[in-house]
């Protein structure tokens, strides 16, 4: 059974860097069959895609966050990480990691999600 | 690509049939997915590629549409269907979601 689990500090000070890790069990993030993404949900708002990496080493980021975001991978630990710099209160949100696959179809979809972790930006 | 859902919120009764619509700002062909999200839980994939039911999802959920206009239908509404529903396009990046439709039962 494949599972994703987010971890990291629940409180980050303004202007500092938010760092989260997603640990994947039951599947290899190097398999090449999936994209691995970060998605967030500010309180009372909808879901926002942050970015993704794929096993060939490439990344894609949301244009609204691209200047502050880095997604990296540690294949030895089967983990991928999110770094978001210069955070403000607007970055307070529940952060999810998610797997995106095609399930034999032409199009991609987020078929597996972590339970999410709340990160609050406050001094 | 901007995704716009309606209505929001949606109030219905047990046993009702409800429809949630999603409109894309440009054609996404059939690359449209639907998720159910309950507070404190991970979002759950219901429908992918506009019409395909994810394994384990009850058949009272169905999806239709292509291009720019899509619909999620729930027949015989159950109490446990109370949740927020999101559409999402995977035609290109950045991936984008609708603003969500809260279904109140």
Short mmCIF file of N, CA, C and O in Angstrom, two decimals, chain A:
data_model
loop_
_atom_site.label_atom_id
_atom_site.label_comp_id
_atom_site.label_asym_id
_atom_site.label_seq_id
_atom_site.Cartn_x
_atom_site.Cartn_y
_atom_site.Cartn_z
N UNK A 1 0.84 -1.19 0.00
CA UNK A 1 0.00 0.00 0.00
C UNK A 1 0.88 1.25 0.00
O UNK A 1 1.70 1.45 0.89
N UNK A 2 0.70 2.08 -1.00
CA UNK A 2 1.51 3.27 -1.12
C UNK A 2 0.98 4.35 -0.18
O UNK A 2 -0.23 4.59 -0.12
N UNK A 3 1.89 5.00 0.53
CA UNK A 3 1.50 6.08 1.43
C UNK A 3 2.46 7.25 1.29
O UNK A 3 3.65 7.06 1.03
N UNK A 4 1.92 8.46 1.48
CA UNK A 4 2.71 9.67 1.49
C UNK A 4 2.52 10.33 2.85
O UNK A 4 1.41 10.38 3.38
N UNK A 5 3.60 10.86 3.41
CA UNK A 5 3.54 11.48 4.73
C UNK A 5 4.37 12.75 4.74
O UNK A 5 5.59 12.71 4.54
N UNK A 6 3.71 13.88 5.01
CA UNK A 6 4.41 15.16 5.12
C UNK A 6 4.98 15.33 6.53
O UNK A 6 4.39 14.88 7.51
N UNK A 7 6.11 16.02 6.61
CA UNK A 7 6.70 16.33 7.91
C UNK A 7 7.47 17.64 7.82
O UNK A 7 7.94 18.02 6.75
N UNK A 8 7.58 18.31 8.97
CA UNK A 8 8.31 19.57 9.03
C UNK A 8 7.77 20.46 10.12
O UNK A 8 6.76 20.13 10.76
N UNK A 9 8.42 21.61 10.33
CA UNK A 9 7.97 22.52 11.39
C UNK A 9 6.57 23.03 11.15
O UNK A 9 6.19 23.32 10.01
N UNK A 10 5.82 23.17 12.22
CA UNK A 10 4.47 23.69 12.12
C UNK A 10 4.42 25.21 12.24
O UNK A 10 3.39 25.82 11.98
N UNK A 11 5.54 25.83 12.61
CA UNK A 11 5.59 27.27 12.81
C UNK A 11 6.87 27.82 12.19
O UNK A 11 7.96 27.30 12.46
N UNK A 12 6.71 28.82 11.36
CA UNK A 12 7.85 29.46 10.70
C UNK A 12 7.71 30.97 10.87
O UNK A 12 6.60 31.50 10.74
N UNK A 13 8.82 31.62 11.13
CA UNK A 13 8.79 33.08 11.31
C UNK A 13 8.76 33.78 9.95
O UNK A 13 9.33 33.29 8.96
N UNK A 14 8.11 34.94 9.90
CA UNK A 14 8.11 35.73 8.66
C UNK A 14 9.52 36.00 8.17
O UNK A 14 10.44 36.20 8.97
N UNK A 15 9.69 35.96 6.87
CA UNK A 15 10.93 36.19 6.13
C UNK A 15 11.85 34.96 6.12
O UNK A 15 12.84 34.95 5.38
N UNK A 16 11.52 33.95 6.91
CA UNK A 16 12.36 32.76 6.93
C UNK A 16 11.93 31.76 5.85
O UNK A 16 11.04 32.05 5.04
N UNK A 17 12.56 30.59 5.85
CA UNK A 17 12.30 29.58 4.83
C UNK A 17 11.48 28.43 5.40
O UNK A 17 11.80 27.89 6.46
N UNK A 18 10.41 28.12 4.70
CA UNK A 18 9.54 26.98 5.05
C UNK A 18 10.13 25.74 4.38
O UNK A 18 10.38 25.74 3.16
N UNK A 19 10.37 24.69 5.18
CA UNK A 19 10.95 23.45 4.64
C UNK A 19 10.11 22.26 5.07
O UNK A 19 9.90 22.06 6.26
N UNK A 20 9.64 21.50 4.11
CA UNK A 20 8.83 20.31 4.37
C UNK A 20 9.39 19.13 3.59
O UNK A 20 10.00 19.30 2.53
N UNK A 21 9.14 17.95 4.13
CA UNK A 21 9.57 16.71 3.48
C UNK A 21 8.37 15.80 3.29
O UNK A 21 7.49 15.73 4.17
N UNK A 22 8.32 15.12 2.17
CA UNK A 22 7.30 14.10 1.91
C UNK A 22 8.00 12.75 1.80
O UNK A 22 8.85 12.55 0.92
N UNK A 23 7.65 11.85 2.71
CA UNK A 23 8.22 10.50 2.69
C UNK A 23 7.24 9.56 1.99
O UNK A 23 6.06 9.53 2.32
N UNK A 24 7.76 8.81 1.03
CA UNK A 24 6.93 7.90 0.23
C UNK A 24 7.28 6.46 0.61
O UNK A 24 8.45 6.08 0.61
N UNK A 25 6.26 5.70 0.93
CA UNK A 25 6.46 4.29 1.22
C UNK A 25 5.60 3.46 0.28
O UNK A 25 4.51 3.86 -0.11
N UNK A 26 6.11 2.28 -0.09
CA UNK A 26 5.36 1.38 -0.95
C UNK A 26 5.55 1.59 -2.43
O UNK A 26 4.96 0.87 -3.24
N UNK A 27 6.34 2.59 -2.82
CA UNK A 27 6.60 2.86 -4.23
C UNK A 27 7.91 3.63 -4.31
O UNK A 27 8.28 4.33 -3.36
N UNK A 28 8.57 3.55 -5.45
CA UNK A 28 9.81 4.28 -5.63
C UNK A 28 9.54 5.57 -6.38
O UNK A 28 8.92 5.57 -7.45
N UNK A 29 10.02 6.69 -5.84
CA UNK A 29 9.82 7.96 -6.53
C UNK A 29 10.70 8.05 -7.78
O UNK A 29 10.55 8.97 -8.57
N UNK A 30 11.59 7.07 -7.96
CA UNK A 30 12.45 7.05 -9.12
C UNK A 30 11.90 6.20 -10.26
O UNK A 30 12.54 6.05 -11.29
N UNK A 31 10.69 5.66 -10.08
CA UNK A 31 10.16 4.69 -11.04
C UNK A 31 9.89 5.31 -12.41
O UNK A 31 9.84 4.60 -13.41
N UNK A 32 9.67 6.63 -12.44
CA UNK A 32 9.39 7.29 -13.71
C UNK A 32 7.95 7.24 -14.15
O UNK A 32 7.61 7.78 -15.20
N UNK A 33 7.08 6.61 -13.36
CA UNK A 33 5.68 6.49 -13.76
C UNK A 33 4.82 7.63 -13.27
O UNK A 33 3.66 7.78 -13.65
N UNK A 34 5.35 8.46 -12.35
CA UNK A 34 4.54 9.49 -11.71
C UNK A 34 5.28 10.83 -11.65
O UNK A 34 6.49 10.90 -11.74
N UNK A 35 4.46 11.89 -11.49
CA UNK A 35 4.96 13.16 -11.04
C UNK A 35 4.70 13.24 -9.53
O UNK A 35 3.73 12.67 -9.03
N UNK A 36 5.51 14.01 -8.82
CA UNK A 36 5.36 14.16 -7.37
C UNK A 36 5.25 15.65 -7.06
O UNK A 36 6.17 16.42 -7.35
N UNK A 37 4.11 16.03 -6.46
CA UNK A 37 3.77 17.44 -6.35
C UNK A 37 3.59 17.89 -4.91
O UNK A 37 3.36 17.08 -4.00
N UNK A 38 3.66 19.21 -4.74
CA UNK A 38 3.24 19.89 -3.53
C UNK A 38 2.03 20.77 -3.86
O UNK A 38 2.04 21.47 -4.88
N UNK A 39 1.04 20.74 -2.98
CA UNK A 39 -0.20 21.49 -3.12
C UNK A 39 -0.53 22.06 -1.75
O UNK A 39 -0.25 21.42 -0.73
N UNK A 40 -1.11 23.26 -1.71
CA UNK A 40 -1.45 23.84 -0.41
C UNK A 40 -2.86 24.37 -0.40
O UNK A 40 -3.46 24.61 -1.45
N UNK A 41 -3.38 24.56 0.83
CA UNK A 41 -4.70 25.12 1.01
C UNK A 41 -4.68 26.10 2.18
O UNK A 41 -4.67 25.68 3.35
N UNK A 42 -4.68 27.39 1.89
CA UNK A 42 -4.81 28.38 2.97
C UNK A 42 -6.17 28.22 3.65
O UNK A 42 -7.14 27.76 3.03
N UNK A 43 -6.24 28.61 4.91
CA UNK A 43 -7.48 28.47 5.66
C UNK A 43 -8.63 29.19 4.95
O UNK A 43 -8.50 30.35 4.57
N UNK A 44 -9.72 28.48 4.76
CA UNK A 44 -10.90 29.07 4.15
C UNK A 44 -10.81 29.29 2.66
O UNK A 44 -11.72 29.89 2.06
N UNK A 45 -9.74 28.78 2.04
CA UNK A 45 -9.57 28.97 0.60
C UNK A 45 -9.45 27.63 -0.11
O UNK A 45 -9.50 26.57 0.52
N UNK A 46 -9.27 27.69 -1.40
CA UNK A 46 -9.20 26.48 -2.20
C UNK A 46 -7.79 25.93 -2.32
O UNK A 46 -6.84 26.40 -1.69
N UNK A 47 -7.66 24.91 -3.16
CA UNK A 47 -6.39 24.22 -3.35
C UNK A 47 -5.53 24.96 -4.37
O UNK A 47 -6.02 25.41 -5.41
N UNK A 48 -4.24 25.06 -4.07
CA UNK A 48 -3.29 25.74 -4.94
C UNK A 48 -2.11 24.82 -5.22
O UNK A 48 -1.41 24.39 -4.27
N UNK A 49 -1.85 24.54 -6.47
CA UNK A 49 -0.70 23.72 -6.87
C UNK A 49 0.57 24.56 -6.77
O UNK A 49 0.62 25.69 -7.27
N UNK A 50 1.59 24.01 -6.10
CA UNK A 50 2.85 24.73 -5.90
C UNK A 50 3.87 24.34 -6.95
O UNK A 50 4.55 25.20 -7.54
N UNK A 51 4.01 23.04 -7.20
CA UNK A 51 4.98 22.59 -8.18
C UNK A 51 5.19 21.10 -8.08
O UNK A 51 4.57 20.42 -7.25
N UNK A 52 6.07 20.58 -8.94
CA UNK A 52 6.29 19.13 -8.99
C UNK A 52 7.70 18.83 -9.48
O UNK A 52 8.37 19.68 -10.08
N UNK A 53 8.10 17.58 -9.22
CA UNK A 53 9.32 17.11 -9.87
C UNK A 53 8.99 15.78 -10.56
O UNK A 53 8.02 15.10 -10.24
N UNK A 54 9.82 15.41 -11.52
CA UNK A 54 9.68 14.12 -12.16
C UNK A 54 11.04 13.43 -12.21
O UNK A 54 12.08 14.08 -12.09
N UNK A 55 11.00 12.12 -12.37
CA UNK A 55 12.18 11.30 -12.06
C UNK A 55 13.38 11.60 -12.95
O UNK A 55 14.51 11.30 -12.57
N UNK A 56 13.15 12.21 -14.12
CA UNK A 56 14.30 12.55 -14.96
C UNK A 56 15.06 13.74 -14.39
O UNK A 56 16.11 14.12 -14.93
N UNK A 57 14.55 14.29 -13.32
CA UNK A 57 15.23 15.39 -12.63
C UNK A 57 14.64 16.75 -12.88
O UNK A 57 15.11 17.75 -12.35
N UNK A 58 13.62 16.81 -13.69
CA UNK A 58 13.02 18.10 -14.00
C UNK A 58 12.02 18.56 -12.95
O UNK A 58 11.54 17.76 -12.14
N UNK A 59 11.75 19.86 -12.96
CA UNK A 59 10.76 20.44 -12.06
C UNK A 59 9.90 21.43 -12.83
O UNK A 59 10.33 22.01 -13.83
N UNK A 60 8.68 21.62 -12.33
CA UNK A 60 7.80 22.68 -12.81
C UNK A 60 7.24 23.39 -11.59
O UNK A 60 6.91 22.73 -10.60
N UNK A 61 7.12 24.71 -11.67
CA UNK A 61 6.61 25.48 -10.54
C UNK A 61 5.47 26.38 -10.98
O UNK A 61 5.39 26.80 -12.13
N UNK A 62 4.60 26.71 -10.00
CA UNK A 62 3.58 27.71 -10.25
C UNK A 62 4.25 29.06 -10.51
O UNK A 62 5.13 29.48 -9.74
N UNK A 63 3.85 29.76 -11.57
CA UNK A 63 4.46 31.07 -11.85
C UNK A 63 4.34 32.05 -10.68
O UNK A 63 5.23 32.88 -10.48
N UNK A 64 3.28 31.93 -9.89
CA UNK A 64 3.08 32.87 -8.78
C UNK A 64 4.05 32.63 -7.63
O UNK A 64 4.23 33.50 -6.77
N UNK A 65 4.66 31.46 -7.59
CA UNK A 65 5.57 31.12 -6.49
C UNK A 65 6.99 30.81 -6.96
O UNK A 65 7.89 30.62 -6.14
N UNK A 66 7.18 30.78 -8.26
CA UNK A 66 8.42 30.26 -8.84
C UNK A 66 9.69 30.91 -8.30
O UNK A 66 10.72 30.25 -8.12
N UNK A 67 9.62 32.20 -7.99
CA UNK A 67 10.81 32.90 -7.52
C UNK A 67 11.21 32.50 -6.11
O UNK A 67 12.34 32.78 -5.68
N UNK A 68 10.32 31.82 -5.38
CA UNK A 68 10.60 31.47 -3.98
C UNK A 68 10.64 29.98 -3.71
O UNK A 68 10.94 29.56 -2.59
N UNK A 69 10.32 29.16 -4.69
CA UNK A 69 10.13 27.73 -4.47
C UNK A 69 11.26 26.89 -5.04
O UNK A 69 11.75 27.17 -6.15
N UNK A 70 11.62 25.86 -4.29
CA UNK A 70 12.50 24.81 -4.80
C UNK A 70 11.95 23.46 -4.33
O UNK A 70 11.64 23.30 -3.15
N UNK A 71 11.81 22.54 -5.27
CA UNK A 71 11.45 21.16 -4.94
C UNK A 71 12.64 20.29 -5.28
O UNK A 71 13.17 20.35 -6.40
N UNK A 72 13.06 19.48 -4.31
CA UNK A 72 14.23 18.63 -4.50
C UNK A 72 13.88 17.21 -4.08
O UNK A 72 12.86 16.96 -3.44
N UNK A 73 14.77 16.28 -4.44
CA UNK A 73 14.49 14.88 -4.16
C UNK A 73 15.71 14.20 -3.56
O UNK A 73 16.84 14.53 -3.90
N UNK A 74 15.44 13.27 -2.65
CA UNK A 74 16.49 12.42 -2.08
C UNK A 74 16.07 10.98 -2.37
O UNK A 74 15.27 10.39 -1.64
N UNK A 75 16.59 10.43 -3.46
CA UNK A 75 16.17 9.10 -3.87
C UNK A 75 16.63 8.03 -2.88
O UNK A 75 15.96 7.00 -2.72
N UNK A 76 17.73 8.27 -2.18
CA UNK A 76 18.22 7.28 -1.21
C UNK A 76 17.24 7.10 -0.06
O UNK A 76 17.16 6.03 0.54
N UNK A 77 16.51 8.17 0.27
CA UNK A 77 15.52 8.11 1.35
C UNK A 77 14.10 7.99 0.81
O UNK A 77 13.15 7.91 1.59
N UNK A 78 13.94 7.99 -0.51
CA UNK A 78 12.62 7.96 -1.13
C UNK A 78 11.75 9.11 -0.63
O UNK A 78 10.59 8.93 -0.23
N UNK A 79 12.33 10.30 -0.63
CA UNK A 79 11.66 11.50 -0.14
C UNK A 79 11.83 12.63 -1.16
O UNK A 79 12.80 12.65 -1.92
N UNK A 80 10.87 13.56 -1.13
CA UNK A 80 11.07 14.81 -1.85
C UNK A 80 10.70 15.96 -0.93
O UNK A 80 9.92 15.78 0.02
N UNK A 81 11.29 17.10 -1.19
CA UNK A 81 11.21 18.21 -0.25
C UNK A 81 10.73 19.48 -0.93
O UNK A 81 10.87 19.67 -2.14
N UNK A 82 10.15 20.36 -0.10
CA UNK A 82 9.70 21.68 -0.52
C UNK A 82 10.44 22.73 0.29
O UNK A 82 10.47 22.64 1.52
N UNK A 83 11.02 23.68 -0.36
CA UNK A 83 11.57 24.86 0.29
C UNK A 83 10.89 26.10 -0.28
O UNK A 83 10.85 26.28 -1.51
N UNK A 84 10.36 26.93 0.60
CA UNK A 84 9.69 28.17 0.21
C UNK A 84 10.33 29.30 1.01
O UNK A 84 10.24 29.31 2.24
N UNK A 85 10.98 30.20 0.31
CA UNK A 85 11.73 31.25 0.99
C UNK A 85 10.89 32.50 1.23
O UNK A 85 9.81 32.66 0.66
N UNK A 86 11.40 33.36 2.10
CA UNK A 86 10.81 34.68 2.36
C UNK A 86 9.31 34.59 2.63
O UNK A 86 8.51 35.31 2.02
N UNK A 87 8.94 33.75 3.56
CA UNK A 87 7.50 33.52 3.80
C UNK A 87 6.86 34.70 4.51
O UNK A 87 7.50 35.45 5.25
N UNK A 88 5.56 34.83 4.26
CA UNK A 88 4.72 35.81 4.95
C UNK A 88 3.49 35.10 5.48
O UNK A 88 3.29 33.91 5.23
N UNK A 89 2.63 35.84 6.15
CA UNK A 89 1.40 35.25 6.70
C UNK A 89 0.55 34.63 5.59
O UNK A 89 -0.20 33.68 5.84
N UNK A 90 0.67 35.13 4.39
CA UNK A 90 -0.10 34.59 3.27
C UNK A 90 0.30 33.16 2.91
O UNK A 90 -0.43 32.48 2.17
N UNK A 91 1.44 32.73 3.40
CA UNK A 91 1.90 31.35 3.15
C UNK A 91 1.39 30.37 4.21
O UNK A 91 1.67 29.17 4.11
N UNK A 92 0.67 30.87 5.19
CA UNK A 92 0.05 29.98 6.17
C UNK A 92 -0.99 29.11 5.48
O UNK A 92 -1.91 29.62 4.84
N UNK A 93 -0.83 27.79 5.62
CA UNK A 93 -1.71 26.88 4.88
C UNK A 93 -1.48 25.45 5.35
O UNK A 93 -0.50 25.17 6.06
N UNK A 94 -2.38 24.57 4.95
CA UNK A 94 -2.12 23.14 5.03
C UNK A 94 -1.40 22.75 3.74
O UNK A 94 -1.89 23.05 2.65
N UNK A 95 -0.26 22.10 3.90
CA UNK A 95 0.54 21.70 2.76
C UNK A 95 0.41 20.19 2.55
O UNK A 95 0.58 19.41 3.49
N UNK A 96 0.10 19.82 1.30
CA UNK A 96 -0.05 18.41 0.93
C UNK A 96 1.02 18.02 -0.07
O UNK A 96 1.37 18.81 -0.96
N UNK A 97 1.50 16.78 0.05
CA UNK A 97 2.24 16.20 -1.07
C UNK A 97 1.30 15.21 -1.76
O UNK A 97 0.40 14.64 -1.13
N UNK A 98 1.50 15.04 -3.06
CA UNK A 98 0.58 14.21 -3.83
C UNK A 98 1.31 13.55 -5.00
O UNK A 98 2.27 14.10 -5.54
N UNK A 99 0.81 12.39 -5.37
CA UNK A 99 1.32 11.66 -6.52
C UNK A 99 0.37 11.87 -7.70
O UNK A 99 -0.86 11.81 -7.54
N UNK A 100 0.93 12.13 -8.86
CA UNK A 100 0.13 12.33 -10.06
C UNK A 100 0.46 11.25 -11.07
O UNK A 100 1.60 11.09 -11.48
N UNK A 101 -0.57 10.50 -11.45
CA UNK A 101 -0.38 9.42 -12.41
C UNK A 101 -1.37 9.52 -13.54
O UNK A 101 -2.20 10.44 -13.59
N UNK A 102 -1.27 8.58 -14.49
CA UNK A 102 -2.19 8.59 -15.62
C UNK A 102 -3.13 7.39 -15.62
O UNK A 102 -4.13 7.41 -16.34
N UNK A 103 -2.83 6.36 -14.82
CA UNK A 103 -3.74 5.22 -14.72
C UNK A 103 -4.14 4.63 -16.05
O UNK A 103 -5.29 4.21 -16.23
N UNK A 104 -3.22 4.61 -17.03
CA UNK A 104 -3.54 4.01 -18.32
C UNK A 104 -4.28 4.92 -19.27
O UNK A 104 -4.59 4.53 -20.39
N UNK A 105 -4.58 6.13 -18.82
CA UNK A 105 -5.28 7.07 -19.70
C UNK A 105 -4.29 8.10 -20.27
O UNK A 105 -3.12 8.09 -19.92
N UNK A 106 -4.81 8.99 -21.07
CA UNK A 106 -3.97 10.01 -21.68
C UNK A 106 -3.63 11.12 -20.71
O UNK A 106 -2.56 11.72 -20.76
N UNK A 107 -4.54 11.35 -19.74
CA UNK A 107 -4.42 12.52 -18.88
C UNK A 107 -4.01 12.17 -17.47
O UNK A 107 -4.25 11.07 -16.98
N UNK A 108 -3.42 13.16 -16.78
CA UNK A 108 -2.88 12.97 -15.45
C UNK A 108 -3.91 13.34 -14.38
O UNK A 108 -4.80 14.16 -14.61
N UNK A 109 -3.75 12.77 -13.19
CA UNK A 109 -4.62 13.09 -12.08
C UNK A 109 -3.89 12.77 -10.78
O UNK A 109 -3.03 11.88 -10.73
N UNK A 110 -4.25 13.48 -9.71
CA UNK A 110 -3.65 13.26 -8.39
C UNK A 110 -4.38 12.10 -7.74
O UNK A 110 -5.47 12.26 -7.18
N UNK A 111 -3.76 10.92 -7.80
CA UNK A 111 -4.46 9.72 -7.32
C UNK A 111 -4.12 9.36 -5.88
O UNK A 111 -4.80 8.51 -5.28
N UNK A 112 -3.13 10.01 -5.31
CA UNK A 112 -2.75 9.68 -3.94
C UNK A 112 -2.22 10.93 -3.27
O UNK A 112 -1.39 11.65 -3.84
N UNK A 113 -2.70 11.20 -2.05
CA UNK A 113 -2.34 12.40 -1.31
C UNK A 113 -1.86 12.03 0.08
O UNK A 113 -2.30 11.04 0.66
N UNK A 114 -1.00 12.85 0.65
CA UNK A 114 -0.72 12.77 2.07
C UNK A 114 -1.85 13.41 2.85
O UNK A 114 -2.76 14.02 2.26
N UNK A 115 -1.80 13.28 4.16
CA UNK A 115 -2.88 13.82 4.99
C UNK A 115 -2.75 15.33 5.22
O UNK A 115 -3.67 15.96 5.72
N UNK A 116 -1.58 15.86 4.87
CA UNK A 116 -1.39 17.29 4.98
C UNK A 116 -0.78 17.69 6.31
O UNK A 116 -0.94 17.01 7.32
N UNK A 117 -0.08 18.82 6.29
CA UNK A 117 0.51 19.36 7.51
C UNK A 117 0.29 20.86 7.54
O UNK A 117 0.49 21.55 6.53
N UNK A 118 -0.16 21.36 8.68
CA UNK A 118 -0.42 22.79 8.82
C UNK A 118 0.87 23.53 9.13
O UNK A 118 1.59 23.17 10.06
N UNK A 119 1.14 24.55 8.34
CA UNK A 119 2.28 25.43 8.60
C UNK A 119 1.75 26.84 8.83
O UNK A 119 1.03 27.38 7.99
N UNK A 120 2.09 27.39 9.97
CA UNK A 120 1.68 28.74 10.33
C UNK A 120 2.89 29.66 10.27
O UNK A 120 3.95 29.33 10.82
N UNK A 121 2.73 30.78 9.59
CA UNK A 121 3.80 31.79 9.53
C UNK A 121 3.44 32.90 10.51
O UNK A 121 2.46 33.61 10.34
N UNK A 122 4.24 32.99 11.56
CA UNK A 122 3.96 33.98 12.61
C UNK A 122 5.21 34.20 13.42
O UNK A 122 6.02 33.28 13.62
N UNK A 123 5.36 35.42 13.94
CA UNK A 123 6.49 35.71 14.79
C UNK A 123 6.21 35.35 16.24
O UNK A 123 7.08 35.45 17.10
#
